CSV table of C-alpha atoms and ligand atoms in Angstrom, one decimal:
chain,number,residue,atom,x,y,z
A,1,MET,CA,53.8,28.4,23.6
A,2,ARG,CA,52.1,28.5,20.2
A,3,LYS,CA,49.0,30.7,20.1
A,4,PRO,CA,45.9,28.6,19.4
A,5,ASN,CA,44.0,29.5,16.3
A,6,LYS,CA,40.4,30.7,16.4
A,7,GLU,CA,38.9,27.2,15.9
A,8,GLU,CA,41.0,25.7,18.7
A,9,LEU,CA,39.6,28.3,21.0
A,10,ILE,CA,36.1,26.9,20.3
A,11,VAL,CA,36.9,23.2,20.2
A,12,ARG,CA,40.1,21.4,21.1
A,13,LYS,CA,42.0,18.8,19.1
A,14,ILE,CA,40.8,15.2,19.3
A,15,LYS,CA,42.9,12.1,20.1
A,16,ASP,CA,41.5,9.4,17.7
A,17,GLY,CA,38.8,9.7,15.1
A,18,THR,CA,37.7,11.7,12.1
A,19,VAL,CA,37.6,15.4,11.4
A,20,ILE,CA,35.4,16.5,8.5
A,21,ASP,CA,36.8,19.9,7.6
A,22,HIS,CA,35.9,22.6,5.0
A,23,ILE,CA,32.2,21.8,5.1
A,24,PRO,CA,30.2,24.6,3.4
A,25,ALA,CA,29.0,27.0,6.2
A,26,GLY,CA,25.7,25.9,7.6
A,27,HIS,CA,25.8,22.3,6.3
A,28,ALA,CA,27.4,20.4,9.3
A,29,LEU,CA,24.0,19.1,10.6
A,30,TYR,CA,23.3,17.6,7.2
A,31,VAL,CA,26.6,15.8,7.3
A,32,LEU,CA,25.7,14.4,10.7
A,33,LYS,CA,22.3,13.4,9.5
A,34,ILE,CA,23.6,11.4,6.5
A,35,LEU,CA,26.1,9.7,8.8
A,36,GLY,CA,23.2,8.7,11.0
A,37,ILE,CA,24.7,10.3,14.0
A,38,THR,CA,22.1,11.5,16.5
A,39,GLY,CA,24.4,11.9,19.5
A,40,ARG,CA,22.9,8.9,21.2
A,41,GLU,CA,25.5,6.5,19.9
A,42,GLY,CA,28.0,7.6,22.6
A,43,PHE,CA,30.7,9.0,20.3
A,44,ARG,CA,32.1,12.3,21.4
A,45,VAL,CA,31.1,14.8,18.7
A,46,ALA,CA,32.0,18.4,18.2
A,47,ILE,CA,30.3,20.6,15.7
A,48,VAL,CA,31.8,23.9,14.7
A,49,MET,CA,29.7,26.2,12.5
A,50,ASN,CA,30.4,29.4,10.6
A,51,VAL,CA,34.0,29.8,11.5
A,52,ASP,CA,36.5,31.7,9.3
A,53,SER,CA,38.2,29.9,6.5
A,54,LYS,CA,40.8,31.2,4.2
A,55,LYS,CA,39.4,29.1,1.3
A,56,LEU,CA,35.7,29.3,1.9
A,57,GLY,CA,35.1,32.5,3.8
A,58,LYS,CA,33.1,30.6,6.4
A,59,LYS,CA,33.0,26.9,7.0
A,60,ASP,CA,31.7,24.2,9.3
A,61,ILE,CA,33.7,21.4,10.9
A,62,VAL,CA,32.6,18.1,12.4
A,63,LYS,CA,34.8,16.1,14.7
A,64,ILE,CA,33.9,12.6,15.7
A,65,GLU,CA,36.0,10.8,18.2
A,66,GLY,CA,36.4,7.0,17.9
A,67,MET,CA,34.6,6.7,14.5
A,68,GLU,CA,36.0,5.9,11.0
A,69,LEU,CA,34.0,6.5,7.9
A,70,LYS,CA,33.0,3.9,5.3
A,71,LYS,CA,33.5,4.6,1.6
A,72,GLU,CA,29.8,4.9,1.1
A,73,ASP,CA,29.6,7.6,3.8
A,74,VAL,CA,32.4,9.6,2.1
A,75,ASP,CA,30.5,9.4,-1.2
A,76,LYS,CA,27.4,10.9,0.4
A,77,ILE,CA,29.4,13.5,2.2
A,78,ALA,CA,30.8,14.6,-1.2
A,79,LEU,CA,27.3,15.3,-2.5
A,80,ILE,CA,26.4,17.3,0.6
A,81,ALA,CA,29.7,19.0,1.1
A,82,PRO,CA,31.8,18.9,-2.2
A,83,THR,CA,34.6,21.0,-0.6
A,84,ALA,CA,35.0,18.8,2.5
A,85,THR,CA,38.4,17.3,3.6
A,86,ILE,CA,38.4,14.1,5.6
A,87,ASN,CA,41.2,13.9,8.2
A,88,ILE,CA,41.9,10.7,10.1
A,89,ILE,CA,43.4,11.4,13.5
A,90,LYS,CA,45.5,8.8,15.4
A,91,ASP,CA,47.0,9.8,18.7
A,92,TYR,CA,46.5,13.5,18.1
A,93,LEU,CA,48.2,13.4,14.6
A,94,VAL,CA,46.6,13.8,11.2
A,95,VAL,CA,47.6,10.4,9.7
A,96,SER,CA,45.6,10.9,6.5
A,97,LYS,CA,44.0,13.8,4.7
A,98,SER,CA,41.9,13.5,1.6
A,99,LYS,CA,39.4,15.7,-0.3
A,100,VAL,CA,36.0,14.1,-0.9
A,101,GLN,CA,35.3,13.6,-4.6
A,102,VAL,CA,32.0,14.0,-6.3
A,103,PRO,CA,31.7,11.0,-8.7
A,104,ASN,CA,31.2,11.8,-12.4
A,105,ARG,CA,28.2,9.5,-12.4
A,106,ILE,CA,25.8,8.8,-9.6
A,107,ARG,CA,23.8,5.7,-9.8
A,108,GLY,CA,20.8,4.7,-7.5
A,109,LEU,CA,21.3,7.2,-4.7
A,110,LEU,CA,19.0,9.9,-6.0
A,111,THR,CA,15.7,10.1,-7.9
A,112,CYS,CA,14.9,12.3,-10.9
A,113,ILE,CA,12.7,15.3,-10.2
A,114,ASN,CA,10.8,14.9,-13.4
A,115,PRO,CA,7.7,12.8,-12.7
A,116,ARG,CA,7.5,11.8,-16.3
A,117,CYS,CA,11.1,10.5,-16.4
A,118,ILE,CA,11.3,6.8,-17.3
A,119,THR,CA,13.1,6.2,-14.0
A,120,ASN,CA,9.9,7.3,-12.2
A,121,GLN,CA,7.6,4.9,-13.9
A,122,PRO,CA,6.6,2.1,-11.6
A,123,ARG,CA,6.5,-0.6,-14.3
A,124,GLU,CA,10.0,0.3,-15.7
A,125,PRO,CA,12.8,-1.1,-13.5
A,126,VAL,CA,15.3,1.6,-14.5
A,127,ILE,CA,17.9,2.7,-11.9
A,128,PRO,CA,18.2,6.5,-11.9
A,129,GLU,CA,21.6,7.7,-13.1
A,130,PHE,CA,23.0,11.2,-13.1
A,131,ARG,CA,26.1,12.9,-14.6
A,132,THR,CA,27.9,15.6,-12.7
A,133,MET,CA,27.7,18.8,-14.8
A,134,SER,CA,29.2,21.3,-12.4
A,135,LEU,CA,30.8,21.1,-8.9
A,136,ASN,CA,30.4,24.7,-7.7
A,137,PRO,CA,27.5,25.1,-7.7
A,138,LEU,CA,26.8,21.4,-7.7
A,139,ILE,CA,24.5,20.4,-10.6
A,140,LEU,CA,23.6,16.9,-11.7
A,141,ARG,CA,21.8,15.9,-14.9
A,142,CYS,CA,19.6,12.9,-15.4
A,143,GLU,CA,21.0,10.5,-18.0
A,144,TYR,CA,17.5,9.6,-19.1
A,145,CYS,CA,15.5,12.8,-19.5
A,146,GLY,CA,18.1,15.5,-19.2
A,147,CYS,CA,16.5,17.3,-16.2
A,148,THR,CA,19.0,19.0,-13.9
A,149,MET,CA,19.1,18.9,-10.1
A,150,GLY,CA,20.8,21.5,-7.9
A,151,HIS,CA,22.5,21.2,-4.5
A,152,ASP,CA,19.5,22.1,-2.4
A,153,GLU,CA,17.4,19.3,-4.0
A,154,ILE,CA,20.3,16.8,-3.7
A,155,ILE,CA,20.6,17.6,0.0
A,156,ARG,CA,16.8,17.4,0.4
A,157,GLN,CA,16.7,13.9,-1.0
A,158,LEU,CA,19.8,12.7,0.9
A,159,VAL,CA,18.7,13.9,4.3
A,160,LYS,CA,15.0,12.9,4.3
A,161,GLU,CA,14.0,9.3,5.3
B,201,CTP,N1,42.4,18.3,14.1
B,201,CTP,C1,41.8,17.9,15.3
B,201,CTP,N2,42.5,17.1,16.2
B,201,CTP,C2,43.8,16.7,15.9
B,201,CTP,C3,44.4,17.1,14.7
B,201,CTP,C4,43.7,17.9,13.8
B,201,CTP,O1,40.7,18.2,15.6
B,201,CTP,N3,44.4,15.9,16.8
B,201,CTP,C5,41.6,19.1,13.2
B,201,CTP,C6,42.2,20.5,13.0
B,201,CTP,O2,41.7,21.4,14.0
B,201,CTP,C7,41.7,20.9,11.6
B,201,CTP,C8,41.7,19.5,10.9
B,201,CTP,O3,41.7,18.5,11.9
B,201,CTP,O4,40.4,21.4,11.7
B,201,CTP,C9,42.9,19.3,10.0
B,201,CTP,O5,44.1,19.5,10.8
B,201,CTP,P1,45.4,20.1,10.2
B,201,CTP,O6,45.8,19.3,8.9
B,201,CTP,O7,46.4,20.1,11.2
B,201,CTP,O8,45.0,21.6,9.8
B,201,CTP,P2,45.2,22.4,8.5
B,201,CTP,O9,46.6,22.3,8.1
B,201,CTP,O10,44.6,23.8,8.8
B,201,CTP,O11,44.3,21.7,7.5
B,201,CTP,P3,44.0,22.1,5.9
B,201,CTP,O12,45.3,22.3,5.2
B,201,CTP,O13,43.2,20.9,5.5
B,201,CTP,O14,43.1,23.3,6.0
B,202,ZN,ZN1,15.1,12.0,-15.5
């Protein structure tokens, strides 16, 4: 019989659902938070944190049985975990594997950190818009005032509320 890899020793394979793999180490709980998963929905959820990864050194994995992600969810995961891979599992097999993609432009989802930015003026109905300057580390730049925002601030804004 095939020897299970280290991750399989911690949490077994799932039958149907979604595996979000290659999450930067320590970020799995943020991914659950933006998906709105509290554990009270009834889905079976496995969280693996700080396991060895060839590509990332260490990584986190989230496995959700019986749930499929919406496009909007995948876009938000990209901003929290730009290295993540989304695996769709059907009857124990990986039927689809895709890397999340940080969009070149992000409209509406985040607010500019500059209080004097036009997007932060109550009387100006301007929708904030950012351009992706760098992926690793993730840096976004406001299209209106040029202020830049790093990964920690992006996560802070996405996981609050
Ligand atoms: N997985 C799972 N349940 C299954 C099938 C796969 O939980 N029935 C998990 C695996 O444990 C792994 C991820 O889904 O974390 C992707 O599976 P697979 O493509 O088989 O693994 P790798 O080839 O290692 O993936 P990658 O090339 O993306 O690193
Ligand atoms: Zn701005």
